[in-house]
Amino acid sequence: MLSFVQERQSILEIPATLLEGAEPQPASLRKLAADIAIRAPRPTDLDKRLAWLVAAIGLDRVELAILSVMARREIFTSWRELLDLLPIRSSNPNVAVLAAATGHPLAEIDRRLAPGASLLRARLLRDDRDGEFDACNLLKRLARSHVRSADEMMAWLAPSAPVSTLSYEDFDHLGSRRDLALRLVAEGRPISILLHGEPGTGKTEFARLLADRCGRRATFVGLADEDGKEPDRRERLAHLALLRTLCVASGDRLLVVDEADDVLSLNRRRDASKQWLHRAIEAPVVPTVWILNDARELGRTLLRRISLAIRFDLPPLRVRERIVARQAERLGLPLSQGPLRRLAAVPASPAQLTIGLDVAKCGGGISDSSDAIASVIEAMGGKARPERVPDAHYDPRWSCADVDLTGLAGRLRAATDRSWNVLLSGPSGTGKTAYARHLAHELGLDVEECRSADLLGPYIGETEGKIAAAFARAEARGALLLIDEADSFLFRREAGQRSWETGLVNEMLRQMEDRRSPFIATTNMADQLDPAAQRRFTFRIGFSALDPVRARGLFHDHFGTEWPARYGCIDGLVPSDFALVARRARLMDENDPIRLVDWLTEEAHARGEGAERRIGFHLPTGSTYPSQRRPLTANARSDA
C-alpha cells in the first residue's frame, strides 16, 4: 500500500513531507491516511459529472460515493489496483469492498445496493447475482464523456427528438383514437400507448406530433454506443430505466421506445425479467409510446397491459397527396396536379413517398420516382398497383340501375347514421365498383377496397382473420369498406363442402352484423348469395346493361359527339365498353363516330351481347361504313 501511494505521489498531489518517515506498518499508514484526508481534494471533472447525475435523479451522498468508486475503477487502472490491494477477495467490488473504499458503514452500503434500490433500478449498476456489482455501460460512458454542464449532460442522456414533419390532419384516418391518444398524453398520466403497423406508415412521426401538440419533449430510448453504433438490448433497457428516473421530475417528457419488440420480446436474450417488463408497461412512471411493426410479437400478457393501441396502415389517397405536395415544396420540386396525383396514387408509406421525391430531386422525374418506390414495395413483397381514384367520366345518370343512384347518394349524404350495407349486383362492367367509389367521394369518405384475392388465405382461419382486419381497418379510419367479388365469402352455406368454407361465410355475416361504418359489396352472382347475407343488406341494387338513352348519353360524354343517326343502339353495352373504347381511341387518335360504334359493337359481341360483328379493331382508312374496314392484323400493326 505504501509503495502504491509513493508511486502515485504526483497524481494524488501529496506533498513529499507527508511521505517522509512513513513506514509499511499499520500505525504509520493510518497516520498517513489521516494526514492526506485533512487535505480536501479538488473536485475533478468526473466528480462534477457524477454530482450532476446524482442531483438529476435524486440520489444521496452515499450513492454518490458508490458511483464514484465504481466509475473510477472502470476508468483508472490505479483504482482497480488499489481495490485489489484490499484484504477482501472478489472479482468485482462487493459490499465490503465498497464500504472500505468509500468509508461509509457496511449497512449503509448494503441498503443502497439491495434489490430494487435506486442505483439498480436506474440501471447504473448491475448485480452479478453473486454478491458482487459491476458498472453498467451507461455509467462507463458518462464517466468517459466530456459534458461540461448539467444541462449538457441532460441533453446527452435525454435528447429531445426533432419536430414532426407531418401535421395533425395527416392522421385523420386514425379516427377517434388519434384524439384519444392526444388527450391521454396531454393529461400527463403515466400510461403506455402502442403504435403498431407496417414500416414507414408514420408511427414515429405521430409520436413526435403527440409530444409537439401537448407541449412535451419526445425523448427516444436508446443511445448510440461509443462508436456511434446501434445500442444492444441491454443498453436500451438501461437507458429506458435511467430515463424513467430522470424524466419523472421534469413532467414535460414523452418517452418513445421505437422498435419496441427488441426491448419487450421475451423470445430474445433475457436482460430483464418478465415481471420487470410487465411493470415497465403497466407502470411506466412517465407517458410512454411503444412502437413496433407487429403487435403479435409482444404476446397477450404484455398487450393486455397497454392503455391504448393504434394500428397504422397506409394513409388514404388525400393524405398522401398532402404529404407529397408539402415534401415537394420543401425540396423546391415543382409539381403540377397531374404528376402529384399519379405519385400519391402509388400505395406507398409517407417515408417511401419522401424517399421517392428525393430520387426525383436528384435528376429523375416523377416517373423515376414512382418506379423507385414501386421497386421497394415489390422487394418487400407488396404490390405497387396505383390506387384507383373516382373516374372523372363517371356520372351515375349513365348507369342503368333499379334505383335512382343520384337520389340515393343524396339521401345517404344527409343521413347521420353511417352503419349501412349496400349490395351492388349485376353483370361485369355495369358500373358497380365505379358507383361505390363515386358514393364514397360524395360522402367525403376514404375507401378501404379489397378484392377476393386480398382476403383469401391458404391456411385455415387466415381468411377469417383478414376479413375481420379489413372491417377493423375501415372502422378505425372511418372509411367505406368496398369488397369486390363478395360472392366468394357470402355463397350459400349449404353449397360449402368443407367446414372452413362455412366458417368464412359465418365470419363475414358476423362482421356485417357488428360493423359501425358503411360497407358495400359487389357481385355478379346475387342469386348465389346466402339468404342470411341478403337480409343483412340495407339496400340491394341491381345494375344492368345500358338502355338506348343512356348509351347515347354516355357516347356523347366520352367522345364529345352524338351517336351516328344511321345506326341503331347496340344491345348489351355496359359503361366499361365505353371506357375501353375511349382509351383505344386516344391511343389511335380516332374520333370517327362510325368507327367508335364499330368498336363498341365488337366489345358487346366479345361478351356474347349484341349483333354479331367481327372481333378486332381497325386502322383509319377513310372508309365510311364499319363493314368496309379491315381488322388490325399483325401485319397492319407492324405497318402502323
mmCIF file of C-alpha atoms in Angstrom, residues 421 455-457 459-473 475 481 483 486 488-493 498-515 519 530 532-533 536-537:
data_model
loop_
_atom_site.group_PDB
_atom_site.id
_atom_site.type_symbol
_atom_site.label_atom_id
_atom_site.label_comp_id
_atom_site.label_asym_id
_atom_site.label_seq_id
_atom_site.Cartn_x
_atom_site.Cartn_y
_atom_site.Cartn_z
ATOM 1 C CA ASN A 421 -74.701 -2.050 -46.005
ATOM 2 C CA LEU A 455 -58.648 -11.603 -48.368
ATOM 3 C CA LEU A 456 -58.373 -15.274 -49.259
ATOM 4 C CA GLY A 457 -55.579 -17.113 -47.411
ATOM 5 C CA TYR A 459 -54.356 -21.554 -44.133
ATOM 6 C CA ILE A 460 -57.375 -22.414 -42.028
ATOM 7 C CA GLY A 461 -58.569 -19.313 -40.210
ATOM 8 C CA GLU A 462 -56.388 -16.925 -42.236
ATOM 9 C CA THR A 463 -59.220 -15.705 -44.470
ATOM 10 C CA GLU A 464 -61.472 -15.084 -41.455
ATOM 11 C CA GLY A 465 -58.668 -13.070 -39.850
ATOM 12 C CA LYS A 466 -58.162 -10.974 -42.981
ATOM 13 C CA ILE A 467 -61.899 -10.299 -43.244
ATOM 14 C CA ALA A 468 -62.031 -9.152 -39.607
ATOM 15 C CA ALA A 469 -58.925 -6.995 -40.121
ATOM 16 C CA ALA A 470 -60.448 -5.308 -43.200
ATOM 17 C CA PHE A 471 -63.600 -4.361 -41.284
ATOM 18 C CA ALA A 472 -61.497 -3.171 -38.336
ATOM 19 C CA ARG A 473 -59.276 -1.006 -40.560
ATOM 20 C CA GLU A 475 -63.917 1.336 -38.920
ATOM 21 C CA LEU A 481 -65.291 -0.720 -46.920
ATOM 22 C CA ILE A 483 -65.357 -5.713 -51.147
ATOM 23 C CA ALA A 486 -68.161 -10.660 -52.360
ATOM 24 C CA SER A 488 -66.514 -15.575 -52.667
ATOM 25 C CA PHE A 489 -67.377 -15.029 -48.983
ATOM 26 C CA LEU A 490 -71.186 -14.953 -48.970
ATOM 27 C CA PHE A 491 -72.139 -18.017 -51.005
ATOM 28 C CA ARG A 492 -74.883 -20.341 -49.805
ATOM 29 C CA ARG A 493 -73.533 -22.284 -46.855
ATOM 30 C CA ARG A 498 -65.676 -28.148 -46.076
ATOM 31 C CA SER A 499 -66.063 -26.703 -42.600
ATOM 32 C CA TRP A 500 -63.713 -23.791 -43.298
ATOM 33 C CA GLU A 501 -65.900 -22.690 -46.224
ATOM 34 C CA THR A 502 -68.883 -22.344 -43.897
ATOM 35 C CA GLY A 503 -66.619 -20.630 -41.352
ATOM 36 C CA LEU A 504 -65.618 -17.769 -43.643
ATOM 37 C CA VAL A 505 -69.281 -17.137 -44.567
ATOM 38 C CA ASN A 506 -70.146 -17.041 -40.860
ATOM 39 C CA GLU A 507 -67.292 -14.608 -40.193
ATOM 40 C CA MET A 508 -68.476 -12.318 -42.980
ATOM 41 C CA LEU A 509 -72.018 -12.351 -41.604
ATOM 42 C CA ARG A 510 -70.752 -11.561 -38.088
ATOM 43 C CA GLN A 511 -68.747 -8.616 -39.329
ATOM 44 C CA MET A 512 -71.700 -7.263 -41.311
ATOM 45 C CA GLU A 513 -73.850 -7.511 -38.210
ATOM 46 C CA ASP A 514 -71.377 -5.790 -35.857
ATOM 47 C CA ARG A 515 -69.840 -3.122 -38.077
ATOM 48 C CA PHE A 519 -69.981 -1.339 -46.266
ATOM 49 C CA ASP A 530 -76.622 -16.951 -48.746
ATOM 50 C CA ALA A 532 -78.815 -14.630 -44.392
ATOM 51 C CA ALA A 533 -76.459 -12.307 -46.261
ATOM 52 C CA ARG A 536 -78.279 -8.053 -43.824
ATOM 53 C CA PHE A 537 -78.022 -5.547 -46.676
#
